[in-house]
Coordinates of C-alpha atoms in Angstrom, one line a residue:
M239 CA -38.8 28.6 -95.7
S240 CA -41.7 26.5 -95.2
G241 CA -41.0 22.3 -95.2
Q242 CA -42.8 21.7 -98.5
T243 CA -40.3 24.6 -100.9
R244 CA -37.1 22.6 -99.0
Q245 CA -39.1 19.3 -100.6
T246 CA -39.5 20.7 -104.0
T247 CA -36.2 22.1 -104.0
S248 CA -33.7 19.9 -106.3
S249 CA -31.0 18.3 -104.6
F250 CA -28.5 19.3 -107.1
A251 CA -29.6 22.8 -106.0
A252 CA -28.9 22.0 -102.7
L253 CA -25.2 20.4 -103.9
A254 CA -24.5 23.6 -106.1
R255 CA -25.0 26.1 -102.8
L256 CA -22.9 23.1 -101.5
L257 CA -20.7 24.0 -103.0
K258 CA -20.5 27.5 -102.8
Y259 CA -20.6 27.4 -99.8
A260 CA -17.3 25.1 -99.4
R261 CA -15.5 27.3 -102.3
G262 CA -12.9 27.6 -100.1
Y263 CA -12.2 24.0 -100.0
R264 CA -11.9 24.2 -103.8
R265 CA -8.7 23.0 -103.6
Q266 CA -8.7 20.0 -101.5
I267 CA -12.0 19.1 -103.5
I268 CA -9.6 19.1 -106.3
A269 CA -7.0 17.0 -104.7
A270 CA -9.5 14.3 -103.5
T271 CA -11.4 14.5 -107.4
T272 CA -7.9 13.9 -109.1
C273 CA -6.6 11.0 -106.7
S274 CA -10.6 9.3 -107.2
I275 CA -9.7 9.9 -110.7
I276 CA -6.4 8.0 -111.6
N277 CA -7.3 5.5 -109.0
K278 CA -10.1 4.7 -111.1
L279 CA -8.0 4.5 -114.0
F280 CA -5.5 2.2 -112.5
D281 CA -7.9 -0.1 -111.1
I282 CA -9.5 -0.6 -114.6
A283 CA -6.6 -1.7 -116.2
P284 CA -5.4 -5.2 -114.8
E285 CA -8.8 -5.8 -117.2
I286 CA -6.9 -4.4 -119.8
L287 CA -3.9 -6.2 -119.2
I288 CA -5.4 -9.6 -118.7
G289 CA -6.8 -9.2 -122.3
V290 CA -3.5 -8.1 -123.1
A291 CA -1.9 -11.3 -121.6
I292 CA -4.7 -13.1 -123.7
D293 CA -3.5 -11.6 -127.1
V294 CA 0.4 -12.6 -126.1
V295 CA -0.5 -16.2 -125.0
V296 CA -2.8 -16.9 -128.3
N297 CA -0.3 -14.6 -130.7
Q298 CA 2.9 -14.4 -129.2
E299 CA 5.0 -12.8 -131.8
Q300 CA 2.4 -11.4 -133.4
S301 CA 0.3 -9.6 -130.5
F302 CA 0.1 -5.8 -129.4
V303 CA 2.9 -6.2 -127.4
A304 CA 5.0 -7.3 -129.8
G305 CA 4.3 -4.7 -131.9
L306 CA 6.2 -2.5 -128.9
G307 CA 9.4 -4.2 -129.1
F308 CA 9.5 -6.9 -127.4
E309 CA 9.7 -9.8 -129.7
T310 CA 9.8 -12.9 -127.5
A311 CA 6.3 -13.9 -125.4
R312 CA 8.5 -14.4 -122.7
E313 CA 9.4 -10.5 -123.1
Q314 CA 6.1 -9.2 -123.4
I315 CA 5.0 -11.3 -119.9
T316 CA 8.2 -9.9 -118.3
I317 CA 6.9 -6.5 -119.2
L318 CA 3.0 -7.4 -118.4
A319 CA 4.3 -8.0 -115.0
I320 CA 6.2 -5.3 -114.4
L321 CA 3.0 -2.9 -115.7
T322 CA 0.5 -5.2 -113.5
F323 CA 3.2 -4.3 -110.2
F324 CA 2.9 -0.6 -110.8
I325 CA -0.7 -0.4 -111.2
W326 CA -1.5 -2.0 -108.4
A327 CA 1.4 0.2 -106.4
G328 CA -0.3 2.9 -108.2
E329 CA -4.4 2.1 -107.8
S330 CA -3.3 1.2 -103.7
L331 CA -1.3 4.5 -103.7
F332 CA -4.2 6.6 -105.1
E333 CA -7.0 5.2 -103.1
Y334 CA -4.7 6.0 -99.8
L335 CA -4.3 9.5 -100.9
F336 CA -8.1 9.6 -101.9
Q337 CA -9.1 8.3 -98.3
I338 CA -7.2 10.5 -96.6
L339 CA -8.5 13.6 -98.8
W340 CA -12.0 12.5 -98.7
R341 CA -12.0 12.0 -95.3
N342 CA -9.7 15.2 -94.0
L343 CA -12.5 17.0 -96.2
A344 CA -15.4 15.7 -94.5
Q345 CA -14.0 15.6 -90.8
R346 CA -13.4 19.6 -91.8
L347 CA -16.4 20.3 -94.1
Q348 CA -18.9 19.5 -91.0
S349 CA -16.5 20.7 -88.1
D350 CA -16.8 23.9 -89.9
L351 CA -20.5 23.9 -90.9
R352 CA -21.7 23.2 -87.5
Q353 CA -19.1 25.6 -85.9
D354 CA -20.8 28.4 -88.8
A355 CA -24.3 27.7 -88.2
Y356 CA -24.1 27.7 -84.5
E357 CA -22.5 31.1 -84.5
H358 CA -25.0 32.3 -87.0
A359 CA -27.8 30.9 -84.7
Q360 CA -26.2 32.9 -81.7
R361 CA -26.6 36.6 -84.0
L362 CA -30.0 35.5 -84.4
D363 CA -33.2 37.7 -83.0
M364 CA -35.1 35.9 -79.8
S365 CA -38.3 35.9 -82.2
F366 CA -36.4 33.0 -84.4
F367 CA -36.0 30.6 -81.5
E368 CA -39.3 31.5 -79.8
A369 CA -40.8 30.3 -83.3
R370 CA -39.0 26.8 -83.4
S371 CA -37.6 24.0 -80.8
S372 CA -34.3 23.3 -79.8
G373 CA -34.8 19.7 -80.5
Q374 CA -35.0 20.6 -84.2
L375 CA -32.1 23.0 -84.4
V376 CA -29.8 20.7 -82.4
A377 CA -31.0 18.3 -84.6
T378 CA -29.7 20.0 -87.9
M379 CA -26.9 20.7 -85.7
N380 CA -25.5 17.3 -85.1
D381 CA -27.4 14.7 -87.0
D382 CA -27.7 17.0 -89.8
V383 CA -23.9 17.8 -90.2
N384 CA -23.2 14.3 -89.3
Q385 CA -25.3 13.0 -92.4
L386 CA -22.8 15.2 -94.9
E387 CA -19.8 14.0 -93.1
R388 CA -21.2 10.1 -94.2
F389 CA -22.0 11.3 -97.5
L390 CA -18.2 12.7 -98.2
D391 CA -16.4 10.1 -96.5
G392 CA -17.5 8.1 -99.2
G393 CA -20.4 8.8 -101.6
A394 CA -18.7 11.8 -103.0
N395 CA -15.9 9.6 -104.5
A396 CA -17.8 6.8 -105.6
M397 CA -20.2 9.3 -107.9
I398 CA -16.4 10.4 -109.1
Q399 CA -15.6 6.8 -110.0
V400 CA -18.8 5.5 -111.7
L401 CA -18.7 8.7 -113.6
V402 CA -15.0 7.8 -114.8
T403 CA -15.7 4.4 -115.3
V404 CA -18.0 4.9 -118.1
V405 CA -16.6 7.5 -119.6
A406 CA -12.7 5.5 -119.6
V407 CA -14.3 2.2 -120.3
G408 CA -16.6 3.5 -122.6
A409 CA -13.6 4.8 -124.7
V410 CA -12.2 1.2 -124.9
F411 CA -14.6 0.2 -125.5
F412 CA -15.4 2.5 -128.6
V413 CA -11.9 1.5 -129.6
L414 CA -11.9 -2.5 -130.1
S415 CA -15.0 -2.9 -131.4
P416 CA -17.9 -0.1 -132.2
L417 CA -20.6 -2.0 -132.2
I418 CA -20.3 -3.9 -128.9
A419 CA -19.5 -0.8 -127.4
L420 CA -23.1 0.8 -128.5
L421 CA -24.6 -3.0 -127.1
A422 CA -22.6 -2.4 -123.5
F423 CA -23.8 0.8 -123.6
T424 CA -27.2 -0.1 -124.3
P425 CA -28.7 -0.4 -120.8
I426 CA -26.4 2.4 -119.3
P427 CA -29.9 5.3 -120.3
L428 CA -31.9 3.2 -118.4
I429 CA -29.6 3.0 -115.6
I430 CA -29.0 6.7 -115.4
W431 CA -33.1 7.2 -116.6
G432 CA -33.8 4.9 -113.6
A433 CA -31.2 6.9 -111.7
F434 CA -32.8 10.3 -112.0
F435 CA -36.2 8.9 -111.4
F436 CA -35.5 7.6 -108.0
Q437 CA -34.0 9.9 -107.0
R438 CA -36.9 12.8 -108.1
K439 CA -39.0 10.4 -105.6
A440 CA -36.6 10.0 -102.9
G441 CA -35.8 13.1 -102.9
P442 CA -39.5 14.8 -101.0
L443 CA -38.7 11.2 -98.9
Y444 CA -36.1 11.9 -97.5
A445 CA -36.6 15.6 -96.4
D446 CA -39.7 14.5 -94.4
V447 CA -37.0 11.7 -92.7
R448 CA -35.1 14.8 -91.8
E449 CA -38.0 16.8 -90.5
K450 CA -39.0 13.4 -88.6
V451 CA -35.9 13.6 -87.0
G452 CA -36.3 17.3 -86.0
D453 CA -39.2 16.4 -84.0
L454 CA -38.0 13.3 -82.4
S455 CA -35.5 15.2 -81.1
S456 CA -37.5 17.7 -80.1
R457 CA -39.7 15.5 -78.4
L458 CA -36.9 13.7 -76.6
A459 CA -34.8 16.9 -75.3
N460 CA -38.3 18.4 -74.0
N461 CA -39.4 15.1 -72.1
L462 CA -36.0 15.3 -70.4
G463 CA -35.5 18.9 -69.3
G464 CA -39.6 18.2 -68.0
I465 CA -38.8 15.1 -66.4
A466 CA -40.0 16.3 -62.8
T467 CA -43.3 17.6 -64.4
I468 CA -43.9 14.8 -66.0
K469 CA -43.3 12.0 -62.4
S470 CA -45.7 14.8 -60.7
F471 CA -48.4 14.1 -63.1
T472 CA -47.2 10.5 -63.2
A473 CA -47.3 11.2 -67.2
E474 CA -44.6 8.3 -67.3
R475 CA -47.3 5.9 -69.8
R476 CA -48.7 9.0 -71.8
E477 CA -44.9 10.8 -72.5
A478 CA -43.5 6.7 -73.5
E479 CA -46.5 7.1 -75.8
R480 CA -46.1 10.4 -77.2
L481 CA -42.7 9.2 -77.7
K482 CA -43.2 6.2 -79.7
A483 CA -45.5 8.0 -81.5
S484 CA -42.9 10.4 -82.9
S485 CA -40.3 7.4 -83.3
E486 CA -43.3 5.5 -85.2
A487 CA -43.4 8.7 -87.6
Y488 CA -39.5 8.8 -88.2
V489 CA -39.9 5.1 -89.0
E490 CA -42.7 5.0 -91.4
A491 CA -41.0 8.4 -93.4
N492 CA -37.5 5.9 -93.4
R493 CA -40.2 3.5 -94.6
R494 CA -41.2 5.0 -97.5
A495 CA -37.9 5.9 -98.8
I496 CA -36.4 3.0 -97.9
R497 CA -39.1 1.3 -100.6
I498 CA -38.4 3.2 -103.8
S499 CA -34.2 3.1 -102.7
S500 CA -34.8 -0.7 -102.6
A501 CA -36.6 -1.6 -106.1
F502 CA -33.5 0.4 -107.8
I503 CA -30.9 -2.4 -107.5
P504 CA -33.0 -5.3 -109.0
V505 CA -34.3 -2.7 -111.8
I506 CA -30.5 -2.2 -112.3
R507 CA -29.8 -5.4 -112.1
M508 CA -32.0 -6.7 -115.3
A509 CA -31.2 -3.6 -117.2
I510 CA -27.2 -5.0 -116.6
L511 CA -27.4 -8.6 -117.8
A512 CA -29.0 -7.7 -120.8
G513 CA -25.9 -5.7 -121.7
F514 CA -23.4 -8.2 -120.5
L515 CA -25.0 -10.7 -122.3
A516 CA -24.6 -8.8 -125.6
T517 CA -21.2 -8.5 -125.2
F518 CA -20.5 -12.0 -124.2
T519 CA -23.0 -13.8 -126.8
V520 CA -22.0 -11.2 -129.6
G521 CA -18.2 -10.7 -128.7
G522 CA -17.7 -14.1 -128.9
M523 CA -19.4 -14.8 -132.3
M524 CA -17.2 -12.3 -134.1
A525 CA -13.5 -13.7 -131.6
L526 CA -15.0 -17.3 -133.2
E527 CA -15.4 -15.9 -137.2
G528 CA -12.2 -13.8 -136.4
S529 CA -13.1 -10.6 -136.9
L530 CA -12.2 -9.4 -133.5
N531 CA -9.0 -10.6 -132.1
V532 CA -8.9 -13.0 -128.9
G533 CA -7.7 -10.9 -126.6
A534 CA -9.8 -7.7 -127.3
Y535 CA -12.8 -9.9 -127.0
G536 CA -11.2 -10.9 -123.1
V537 CA -10.7 -7.5 -122.8
L538 CA -14.4 -6.9 -123.6
V539 CA -16.2 -9.4 -121.4
F540 CA -13.7 -7.6 -118.2
L541 CA -15.0 -4.5 -118.8
T542 CA -18.2 -5.0 -119.1
Q543 CA -18.8 -6.5 -115.6
R544 CA -16.4 -3.5 -114.7
L545 CA -18.1 -0.7 -116.6
L546 CA -22.4 -2.0 -115.5
W547 CA -21.7 -3.2 -112.6
P548 CA -20.6 -0.6 -110.5
L549 CA -23.6 1.3 -111.4
T550 CA -25.6 -0.9 -109.1
G551 CA -23.9 1.0 -106.8
L552 CA -25.8 4.3 -107.8
A553 CA -29.0 3.1 -105.8
E554 CA -27.0 3.7 -102.4
V555 CA -25.0 6.1 -103.1
I556 CA -28.2 7.9 -104.8
D557 CA -29.8 7.0 -101.6
L558 CA -26.9 8.3 -99.1
F559 CA -26.9 11.9 -101.5
E560 CA -30.6 12.5 -101.0
R561 CA -29.8 12.5 -97.2
A562 CA -27.1 14.0 -97.4
M563 CA -28.7 17.0 -99.6
A564 CA -31.8 16.8 -97.5
S565 CA -30.0 17.6 -94.3
T566 CA -27.8 20.4 -96.4
R567 CA -31.1 22.1 -97.1
R568 CA -32.0 22.3 -93.9
I569 CA -28.3 23.0 -92.3
L570 CA -28.0 25.9 -95.2
D571 CA -31.2 27.1 -94.7
L572 CA -30.4 27.9 -91.3
L573 CA -27.0 29.7 -92.7
A574 CA -29.5 31.7 -95.1
E575 CA -31.5 32.5 -92.1
P576 CA -31.7 36.5 -91.8
V577 CA -30.6 38.4 -88.7
Y578 CA -32.6 42.4 -88.3
V579 CA -31.1 43.6 -85.4
H580 CA -27.9 44.4 -86.3
D581 CA -24.4 44.6 -84.8
Q582 CA -23.4 48.2 -84.9
E583 CA -19.5 46.7 -84.3
G584 CA -16.5 49.1 -83.2
V585 CA -19.2 51.7 -81.7
P586 CA -18.6 51.3 -78.2
L587 CA -20.8 53.2 -75.5
A588 CA -19.2 56.3 -74.2
Q589 CA -17.3 56.3 -71.5
P590 CA -17.3 55.6 -67.9
V591 CA -21.0 54.4 -68.3
R592 CA -23.4 56.3 -66.1
G593 CA -26.4 54.4 -66.7
D594 CA -28.9 56.9 -67.6
V595 CA -31.6 55.5 -70.0
R596 CA -34.5 57.0 -71.7
F597 CA -36.9 55.4 -73.8
E598 CA -38.7 57.6 -76.3
Q599 CA -42.1 57.1 -77.8
V600 CA -41.1 53.4 -78.0
S601 CA -44.0 51.1 -80.0
F602 CA -43.1 47.5 -80.8
H603 CA -45.6 44.9 -81.5
Y604 CA -45.0 40.6 -81.7
P605 CA -45.8 39.5 -85.4
A606 CA -47.5 36.5 -84.5
S607 CA -49.6 37.7 -81.4
G608 CA -50.0 41.3 -81.9
A609 CA -49.1 42.3 -78.3
G610 CA -46.7 44.3 -77.4
I611 CA -46.0 48.2 -76.5
K612 CA -47.2 51.5 -77.7
G613 CA -46.0 55.3 -77.4
I614 CA -44.1 54.1 -74.3
D615 CA -42.1 57.3 -72.7
L616 CA -40.1 57.0 -69.7
Q617 CA -36.5 58.0 -68.1
V618 CA -34.8 56.5 -65.4
P619 CA -31.8 59.3 -64.3
A620 CA -28.1 57.8 -63.7
G621 CA -28.5 55.6 -60.5
H622 CA -31.8 55.9 -60.1
T623 CA -34.7 52.9 -59.8
L624 CA -37.3 52.3 -61.6
A625 CA -39.6 49.3 -61.4
L626 CA -42.2 48.4 -63.6
V627 CA -45.7 47.1 -62.2
G628 CA -48.6 45.3 -64.4
A629 CA -50.5 42.9 -65.2
T630 CA -49.1 39.7 -66.8
G631 CA -48.6 40.2 -70.5
S632 CA -49.0 43.8 -70.0
G633 CA -45.6 44.6 -72.3
K634 CA -43.4 45.0 -68.8
S635 CA -40.3 41.6 -70.0
T636 CA -40.9 43.2 -73.5
L637 CA -38.8 46.8 -72.4
V638 CA -36.6 44.6 -71.0
K639 CA -36.1 42.6 -74.4
L640 CA -36.4 46.4 -76.6
L641 CA -33.6 47.4 -73.8
L642 CA -31.3 44.8 -74.7
R643 CA -31.9 44.8 -78.0
F644 CA -33.3 41.0 -78.6
Y645 CA -35.7 43.0 -80.4
D646 CA -35.5 46.4 -82.0
P647 CA -39.3 48.9 -81.8
S648 CA -40.4 49.7 -84.5
Q649 CA -41.3 53.5 -83.6
G650 CA -39.6 55.2 -81.3
R651 CA -35.9 54.9 -79.8
I652 CA -33.7 53.8 -76.6
L653 CA -31.0 55.8 -75.6
I654 CA -28.6 55.1 -73.4
D655 CA -26.3 58.4 -71.5
G656 CA -28.0 60.1 -74.6
Q657 CA -26.9 57.5 -77.2
P658 CA -29.5 55.4 -79.4
I659 CA -29.1 51.6 -78.8
Q660 CA -29.5 50.7 -82.1
S661 CA -26.2 52.8 -83.0
L662 CA -23.7 50.8 -80.5
S663 CA -22.1 47.6 -80.8
L664 CA -24.3 44.3 -79.0
N665 CA -21.3 43.8 -77.2
S666 CA -20.6 47.1 -75.6
L667 CA -24.4 47.6 -74.8
R668 CA -25.0 44.4 -73.4
S669 CA -22.0 44.1 -71.2
A670 CA -23.2 47.2 -69.8
I671 CA -26.5 45.9 -68.6
G672 CA -26.8 42.9 -66.6
L673 CA -30.1 40.8 -66.3
V674 CA -31.5 38.5 -63.7
S675 CA -35.1 37.2 -65.0
Q676 CA -37.2 35.2 -63.0
D677 CA -36.5 31.8 -65.1
V678 CA -32.7 31.6 -63.8
Y679 CA -30.5 29.6 -66.4
L680 CA -27.5 27.8 -65.2
F681 CA -25.0 25.7 -67.5
E682 CA -23.9 22.4 -66.2
G683 CA -20.3 23.2 -64.6
S684 CA -19.4 23.7 -61.0
I685 CA -21.0 26.9 -59.1
R686 CA -17.3 29.0 -59.7
E687 CA -17.7 28.3 -62.9
N688 CA -21.4 29.6 -63.1
L689 CA -20.6 32.9 -61.1
A690 CA -17.6 33.9 -63.4
Y691 CA -19.8 33.4 -66.6
G692 CA -19.6 37.1 -67.4
K693 CA -16.2 37.6 -66.3
P694 CA -14.1 34.5 -67.1
D695 CA -11.4 35.7 -65.2
A696 CA -12.7 36.6 -62.3
T697 CA -10.3 35.8 -59.4
D698 CA -11.7 33.4 -56.1
A699 CA -11.9 36.8 -54.2
E700 CA -13.6 38.5 -56.5
I701 CA -16.3 36.0 -57.0
V702 CA -16.8 35.2 -52.7
E703 CA -17.5 38.9 -52.6
A704 CA -20.3 39.2 -55.1
A705 CA -21.9 35.6 -53.7
K706 CA -21.7 37.4 -50.4
T707 CA -22.9 40.6 -51.5
A708 CA -26.1 38.6 -53.4
E709 CA -26.4 36.6 -49.6
A710 CA -24.9 33.3 -51.6
W711 CA -22.3 32.7 -50.1
S712 CA -23.6 31.4 -46.5
F713 CA -25.5 28.3 -48.6
I714 CA -22.1 27.8 -50.8
E715 CA -19.9 27.6 -47.8
A716 CA -21.3 24.9 -46.0
L717 CA -21.5 22.6 -49.1
P718 CA -19.1 20.0 -49.3
D719 CA -16.7 21.3 -52.4
G720 CA -17.8 25.0 -52.0
L721 CA -17.8 26.8 -55.1
D722 CA -16.2 23.5 -56.7
T723 CA -19.4 22.0 -56.3
P724 CA -21.3 20.7 -59.1
V725 CA -25.0 22.6 -60.1
G726 CA -26.3 20.2 -62.3
E727 CA -28.0 20.7 -65.9
R728 CA -30.1 24.0 -65.5
G729 CA -28.8 24.1 -62.1
I730 CA -31.3 21.1 -60.4
R731 CA -28.8 20.3 -57.6
L732 CA -29.8 23.1 -56.3
S733 CA -33.1 24.9 -54.5
G734 CA -35.1 27.6 -56.4
G735 CA -34.1 30.6 -53.9
Q736 CA -29.9 29.1 -54.3
R737 CA -30.3 29.5 -58.1
Q738 CA -31.9 32.6 -57.8
R739 CA -28.8 34.3 -55.7
L740 CA -26.2 32.4 -57.9
S741 CA -28.2 34.2 -60.7
L742 CA -28.2 37.7 -58.9
A743 CA -24.4 36.7 -57.7
R744 CA -23.6 36.6 -61.1
A745 CA -24.9 39.9 -62.4
L746 CA -23.2 41.5 -60.0
L747 CA -19.6 39.8 -60.6
K748 CA -20.3 41.6 -63.8
D749 CA -20.5 44.6 -62.3
P750 CA -22.8 46.3 -64.4
P751 CA -23.6 50.1 -64.9
I752 CA -26.9 49.3 -64.8
L753 CA -28.7 45.9 -63.6
V754 CA -32.2 44.8 -64.7
L755 CA -34.5 42.7 -62.2
D756 CA -37.1 41.1 -64.3
E757 CA -39.4 39.3 -61.4
A758 CA -36.5 38.1 -60.1
T759 CA -38.4 37.7 -56.3
S760 CA -41.2 36.0 -57.6
A761 CA -40.5 33.0 -57.7
V762 CA -38.6 32.6 -54.3
D763 CA -39.4 32.0 -50.7
N764 CA -40.0 34.9 -47.8
E765 CA -36.7 34.2 -46.6
T766 CA -34.9 34.6 -50.0
E767 CA -37.0 37.3 -51.0
A768 CA -35.6 38.9 -47.8
A769 CA -31.9 38.9 -48.5
I770 CA -32.4 39.8 -52.1
Q771 CA -34.2 42.8 -51.0
R772 CA -31.0 43.4 -48.6
S773 CA -29.0 42.7 -51.5
L774 CA -30.5 45.6 -54.2
K775 CA -30.6 48.0 -51.5
R776 CA -26.5 47.4 -51.2
I777 CA -26.2 47.5 -54.5
G778 CA -28.3 49.8 -55.9
H779 CA -26.3 52.6 -55.1
N780 CA -24.7 54.6 -58.0
R781 CA -26.3 52.2 -59.8
T782 CA -29.0 52.1 -62.5
V783 CA -31.8 49.6 -61.1
I784 CA -34.5 48.4 -63.6
M785 CA -37.1 46.1 -61.9
I786 CA -40.3 44.4 -62.6
A787 CA -41.9 43.2 -60.0
H788 CA -45.6 41.6 -59.0
R789 CA -45.2 42.0 -55.4
L790 CA -45.4 45.1 -54.7
S791 CA -43.8 45.3 -51.3
T792 CA -40.3 44.7 -53.2
I793 CA -40.5 47.9 -54.2
V794 CA -42.0 50.9 -52.5
D795 CA -38.4 51.8 -52.2
A796 CA -37.8 52.4 -55.6
D797 CA -37.1 56.1 -57.1
T798 CA -39.8 55.7 -59.6
I799 CA -43.2 53.4 -60.4
A800 CA -44.6 53.0 -63.2
V801 CA -47.6 50.9 -63.7
V802 CA -48.3 49.3 -67.4
E803 CA -51.6 48.1 -68.8
A804 CA -52.6 47.1 -72.8
G805 CA -49.2 48.3 -73.8
Q806 CA -49.1 51.8 -72.0
V807 CA -48.1 53.1 -69.0
V808 CA -50.9 54.9 -67.0
E809 CA -49.8 55.8 -64.3
A810 CA -45.9 56.9 -63.0
G811 CA -44.2 58.2 -59.4
T812 CA -43.4 57.3 -56.1
H813 CA -44.8 54.8 -54.2
Q814 CA -46.8 57.6 -51.9
A815 CA -47.9 59.5 -54.5
L816 CA -49.1 56.6 -56.7
L817 CA -51.4 55.6 -53.3
Q818 CA -52.6 58.6 -53.0
Q819 CA -53.5 59.2 -56.9
Q820 CA -56.2 56.9 -56.0
G821 CA -55.9 54.9 -59.2
A822 CA -54.7 51.2 -60.5
Y823 CA -51.7 51.3 -58.5
H824 CA -53.5 51.7 -55.0
A825 CA -56.1 49.3 -56.1
Q826 CA -53.1 47.0 -56.8
W827 CA -51.9 47.7 -53.4
Q828 CA -55.1 47.1 -51.4
V829 CA -55.5 43.8 -52.9
Q830 CA -51.6 42.7 -52.4
T831 CA -51.8 44.2 -48.6
G832 CA -55.2 42.5 -47.8
Q833 CA -57.3 46.1 -47.6
V834 CA -60.2 44.5 -50.0

């Protein structure tokens, strides 16, 4: 959904979507709402008792309470004192209950929303992540969820209690004096109109605020992740200015929203003053004339403020409500993002997996760029090695993404051991494939935790064996803390070659029947490349290996080498056979070996 569409979506529609999502919390919502209502009824009651007490003092044996069977003024005052105690106790009890219920609901709902949003994001296709910044997603799952939590902590109760106040106090007014009730309620339409007017004005502004928060988060995440590049290009001042621009855009978006919300209270205060003066003067005249009981007049004066003054809180409540609904739209829009690569849960690869891989007339194009592959036919027998070579952007990595089902082909199919991968569960498919990519991602934690990522229950002996096979054990053993050495964020404490060897060891510990190396040696030194080559010769036996490489020297022993150009396989064969063809592979080989 576009930002403009999100802005025009009404806040009440967002609230309806939220209530639909929260239908599993119906009992908690009803219980919390009930406690809020009862608390507010108890809260209003003391003003009524004050009026009744005035009536007792003035009229004594002819008072309203006397008509209930309490003849003397002392009895009447005593019973009013007892009622006051129970009303205050009841108000305190239900305030405690509604705060417990609303706050626990807020905590539970925000936790579940964040968890559901994250789990749904994990199921989304790679195209979703390639089109959005991680900062926006973090802002949605963290800041937006927290914004909703703040509303549920206090705003929901405030909205309910304002409504209860209007209904309950209005009922008392119309019982005591319909005329004064009409005068007191005259400002309410203006207040309600003002509330909706400001809500309509503020809604798009707060949607813009949430967008600016995401932009700011994205800028911070990108800059902190690329701090080494910033330093190397001495771009600190430039990046500080860019961050300042994003921060100022957020401040400006908030300023526009604050200007609207801040105008609400002064306007409403004058409407309240009109209602209070009407009750005060007209009711006072009626009491002097004797057409209105003095105690009733006291009740009306006290309740007028109780009726109208809380409505000034609508400004803050609406402000909180608009912020929360803007956040809610972003959260629920994320949850509504469609998943195109559907998981066939419960359909596993036939065991044991041999690793025979076939691409049959496979075509795919990226929607944004139009780049991709067309009519790819390739077969990798179990235990064989396929090397894919070609220029950057020719479609080699696309084949790997399709094999892992990060995307689904638009035409053709991919089979493993004769089973179409689209008919398999994603867990079964990806468990059979080990990926070592050029862009190694290590999670913050120890070397042991990173190596065991694909096999959390691995023993130290298994971890050490995988590290030795990947020729990573020698440098791990030399570290002061060995396997317990922290790698830092994204493995920043290790060299590029060390990270690459750990990535290979991590894939080997998983022990997959199919190993995919996506330019795994393109960014390492000669020593690391030689080490990885030695490792591959050991681990390639009885395992299907698919390699993407720019350095042709690393794939000369492959069973099949496929040359990919413009999304199509133009040559395929062994190293010697391709050299004899004097084609595209031969030309690349001559360039890399310095023969031209």
